[in-house]
């Protein structure tokens, strides 16, 4: 997905919010914003939003001297989600269609996204958002196709998105009957999950946690490790969570299913769908690997 003009104010907001998260002074915030503006002028407009986001958040970390600005918020998000975990498990057990319920819950967790505004309020009151997602009809519903793809595969590559959302992913993985490789970021970026965040959510108990080797807020293949690229290229089914993975992989030919809640008007425009839509979408470039 290409970068739209409306993305640029969002990058500035993200940089400002990240600097405030680590307690930067007003002068430090202004200095950072000037640096980010200079960076945005230098970057190629053909870049995807996560490529630009990667550069912006690397600059945030360098300028603030904080390796993981969202460390505490990520841990808090996971704690809040873990408090719901027994209830989420019970909902799936009691559902008429446990797999579809688990997919919905995985999408519900996508609300924990600090690239978007006002996420702290949503984390503080997660349950109403979960209930809303369970009531809401799918805008794109390829859950049956996903179920069929999983039934003919030996394993699944699961591309994670955010910390805290990891707990909701765990619910889905527990309802997938084949081995799962759970892919986290190779380094901190916004509140995207790294290996420690996956372990806090208990993912390591049910899946193999591996790194993409990249700190881009998505799956930027040209920046990923050779080890991850080998897994990606041989995977017979890939679940890609969240907006960043859609932004980086929507034009890639691979057996991908995107699971996300559309929170960004730019992504809504690109997908020709409404903001707030919940999506389980087989890639338009999907193919079945032998």
Tab-separated table of N, CA and C in Angstrom, residues 192-250:
chain	number	residue	atom	x	y	z
A	192	UNK	N	4.338	-2.431	18.888
A	192	UNK	CA	4.393	-3.732	18.228
A	192	UNK	C	5.077	-4.744	19.145
A	193	UNK	N	4.638	-5.979	19.072
A	193	UNK	CA	5.138	-7.022	19.968
A	193	UNK	C	6.537	-7.478	19.573
A	194	UNK	N	7.408	-7.576	20.582
A	194	UNK	CA	8.700	-8.242	20.448
A	194	UNK	C	8.615	-9.545	21.250
A	195	UNK	N	9.717	-10.291	21.287
A	195	UNK	CA	9.679	-11.624	21.900
A	195	UNK	C	9.229	-11.584	23.356
A	196	UNK	N	9.700	-10.611	24.133
A	196	UNK	CA	9.318	-10.529	25.550
A	196	UNK	C	7.822	-10.291	25.709
A	197	UNK	N	7.230	-9.511	24.801
A	197	UNK	CA	5.785	-9.251	24.869
A	197	UNK	C	4.997	-10.535	24.585
A	198	UNK	N	5.480	-11.328	23.635
A	198	UNK	CA	4.814	-12.599	23.332
A	198	UNK	C	4.892	-13.552	24.514
A	199	UNK	N	6.063	-13.584	25.166
A	199	UNK	CA	6.209	-14.461	26.322
A	199	UNK	C	5.317	-14.013	27.475
A	200	UNK	N	5.205	-12.700	27.691
A	200	UNK	CA	4.332	-12.208	28.758
A	200	UNK	C	2.890	-12.664	28.524
A	201	UNK	N	2.492	-12.751	27.272
A	201	UNK	CA	1.129	-13.186	26.927
A	201	UNK	C	0.972	-14.697	26.957
A	202	UNK	N	2.073	-15.435	27.131
A	202	UNK	CA	1.999	-16.890	27.180
A	202	UNK	C	2.035	-17.577	25.826
A	203	UNK	N	2.358	-16.823	24.778
A	203	UNK	CA	2.375	-17.397	23.434
A	203	UNK	C	3.395	-18.531	23.328
A	204	UNK	N	4.520	-18.402	24.028
A	204	UNK	CA	5.583	-19.404	23.923
A	204	UNK	C	5.143	-20.789	24.398
A	205	UNK	N	4.040	-20.849	25.147
A	205	UNK	CA	3.547	-22.140	25.633
A	205	UNK	C	2.799	-22.923	24.547
A	206	UNK	N	2.347	-22.219	23.515
A	206	UNK	CA	1.498	-22.878	22.516
A	206	UNK	C	2.018	-22.725	21.091
A	207	UNK	N	3.061	-21.922	20.903
A	207	UNK	CA	3.587	-21.677	19.563
A	207	UNK	C	5.083	-21.412	19.651
A	208	UNK	N	5.750	-21.559	18.525
A	208	UNK	CA	7.162	-21.188	18.449
A	208	UNK	C	7.242	-19.689	18.140
A	209	UNK	N	7.879	-18.927	19.022
A	209	UNK	CA	8.005	-17.485	18.829
A	209	UNK	C	9.295	-17.217	18.060
A	210	UNK	N	9.175	-16.563	16.906
A	210	UNK	CA	10.336	-16.253	16.068
A	210	UNK	C	10.316	-14.772	15.719
A	211	UNK	N	11.453	-14.259	15.272
A	211	UNK	CA	11.596	-12.839	14.947
A	211	UNK	C	11.606	-12.622	13.444
A	212	UNK	N	11.024	-11.506	13.018
A	212	UNK	CA	11.114	-11.115	11.607
A	212	UNK	C	12.485	-10.524	11.293
A	213	UNK	N	13.211	-10.104	12.332
A	213	UNK	CA	14.506	-9.458	12.137
A	213	UNK	C	14.415	-7.991	11.800
A	214	UNK	N	13.202	-7.433	11.776
A	214	UNK	CA	12.988	-6.039	11.373
A	214	UNK	C	12.288	-5.264	12.482
A	215	UNK	N	12.570	-3.960	12.554
A	215	UNK	CA	11.857	-3.101	13.499
A	215	UNK	C	10.857	-2.192	12.789
A	216	UNK	N	10.429	-2.573	11.602
A	216	UNK	CA	9.386	-1.822	10.900
A	216	UNK	C	8.024	-2.168	11.482
A	217	UNK	N	7.104	-1.191	11.570
A	217	UNK	CA	5.759	-1.475	12.096
A	217	UNK	C	4.860	-2.128	11.056
A	218	UNK	N	5.253	-3.307	10.653
A	218	UNK	CA	4.577	-4.098	9.633
A	218	UNK	C	5.524	-5.237	9.308
A	219	UNK	N	5.381	-5.848	8.128
A	219	UNK	CA	6.344	-6.858	7.695
A	219	UNK	C	6.949	-6.385	6.391
A	220	UNK	N	8.029	-5.655	6.517
A	220	UNK	CA	8.734	-5.060	5.384
A	220	UNK	C	9.765	-6.091	4.912
A	221	UNK	N	9.414	-6.847	3.877
A	221	UNK	CA	10.198	-8.018	3.508
A	221	UNK	C	11.655	-7.688	3.206
A	222	UNK	N	11.905	-6.566	2.571
A	222	UNK	CA	13.290	-6.234	2.213
A	222	UNK	C	14.139	-5.921	3.442
A	223	UNK	N	13.499	-5.751	4.595
A	223	UNK	CA	14.222	-5.443	5.831
A	223	UNK	C	14.268	-6.644	6.778
A	224	UNK	N	13.648	-7.756	6.394
A	224	UNK	CA	13.563	-8.920	7.281
A	224	UNK	C	14.794	-9.817	7.142
A	225	UNK	N	14.964	-10.686	8.119
A	225	UNK	CA	16.123	-11.574	8.150
A	225	UNK	C	15.981	-12.688	7.106
A	226	UNK	N	17.109	-13.251	6.643
A	226	UNK	CA	17.043	-14.391	5.709
A	226	UNK	C	16.280	-15.572	6.302
A	227	UNK	N	16.427	-15.786	7.612
A	227	UNK	CA	15.733	-16.902	8.264
A	227	UNK	C	14.220	-16.729	8.176
A	228	UNK	N	13.743	-15.494	8.446
A	228	UNK	CA	12.302	-15.251	8.345
A	228	UNK	C	11.835	-15.373	6.896
A	229	UNK	N	12.595	-14.814	5.962
A	229	UNK	CA	12.192	-14.855	4.551
A	229	UNK	C	12.068	-16.293	4.064
A	230	UNK	N	12.928	-17.165	4.545
A	230	UNK	CA	12.814	-18.586	4.187
A	230	UNK	C	11.478	-19.148	4.661
A	231	UNK	N	11.097	-18.832	5.912
A	231	UNK	CA	9.821	-19.312	6.446
A	231	UNK	C	8.647	-18.713	5.680
A	232	UNK	N	8.740	-17.432	5.356
A	232	UNK	CA	7.659	-16.746	4.647
A	232	UNK	C	7.442	-17.359	3.264
A	233	UNK	N	8.537	-17.646	2.578
A	233	UNK	CA	8.433	-18.122	1.200
A	233	UNK	C	7.977	-19.563	1.093
A	234	UNK	N	8.082	-20.321	2.173
A	234	UNK	CA	7.625	-21.714	2.104
A	234	UNK	C	6.292	-21.931	2.819
A	235	UNK	N	5.779	-20.901	3.505
A	235	UNK	CA	4.542	-21.059	4.277
A	235	UNK	C	3.362	-21.347	3.365
A	236	UNK	N	2.552	-22.319	3.770
A	236	UNK	CA	1.364	-22.660	2.980
A	236	UNK	C	0.156	-21.818	3.379
A	237	UNK	N	0.180	-21.249	4.581
A	237	UNK	CA	-0.858	-20.300	4.989
A	237	UNK	C	-0.243	-19.323	5.989
A	238	UNK	N	-0.570	-18.036	5.790
A	238	UNK	CA	-0.036	-16.963	6.623
A	238	UNK	C	-1.198	-16.135	7.153
A	239	UNK	N	-1.231	-15.938	8.460
A	239	UNK	CA	-2.192	-15.023	9.080
A	239	UNK	C	-1.446	-13.749	9.414
A	240	UNK	N	-1.906	-12.632	8.907
A	240	UNK	CA	-1.238	-11.341	9.105
A	240	UNK	C	-2.180	-10.415	9.875
A	241	UNK	N	-1.794	-10.086	11.095
A	241	UNK	CA	-2.636	-9.269	11.964
A	241	UNK	C	-2.344	-7.771	11.795
A	242	UNK	N	-3.401	-6.977	11.741
A	242	UNK	CA	-3.258	-5.541	11.892
A	242	UNK	C	-3.018	-4.747	10.619
A	243	UNK	N	-3.084	-3.430	10.813
A	243	UNK	CA	-2.992	-2.505	9.685
A	243	UNK	C	-1.595	-2.474	9.068
A	244	UNK	N	-0.545	-2.499	9.906
A	244	UNK	CA	0.809	-2.427	9.386
A	244	UNK	C	1.138	-3.588	8.466
A	245	UNK	N	0.671	-4.787	8.826
A	245	UNK	CA	0.911	-5.933	7.957
A	245	UNK	C	0.123	-5.820	6.654
A	246	UNK	N	-1.081	-5.245	6.715
A	246	UNK	CA	-1.816	-5.012	5.477
A	246	UNK	C	-1.062	-4.009	4.603
A	247	UNK	N	-0.568	-2.934	5.210
A	247	UNK	CA	0.125	-1.884	4.450
A	247	UNK	C	1.365	-2.420	3.737
A	248	UNK	N	2.078	-3.354	4.354
A	248	UNK	CA	3.322	-3.850	3.765
A	248	UNK	C	3.125	-5.069	2.873
A	249	UNK	N	2.034	-5.817	3.061
A	249	UNK	CA	1.901	-7.096	2.365
A	249	UNK	C	0.717	-7.185	1.400
A	250	UNK	N	-0.090	-6.147	1.319
A	250	UNK	CA	-1.307	-6.238	0.495
A	250	UNK	C	-1.002	-6.409	-0.989
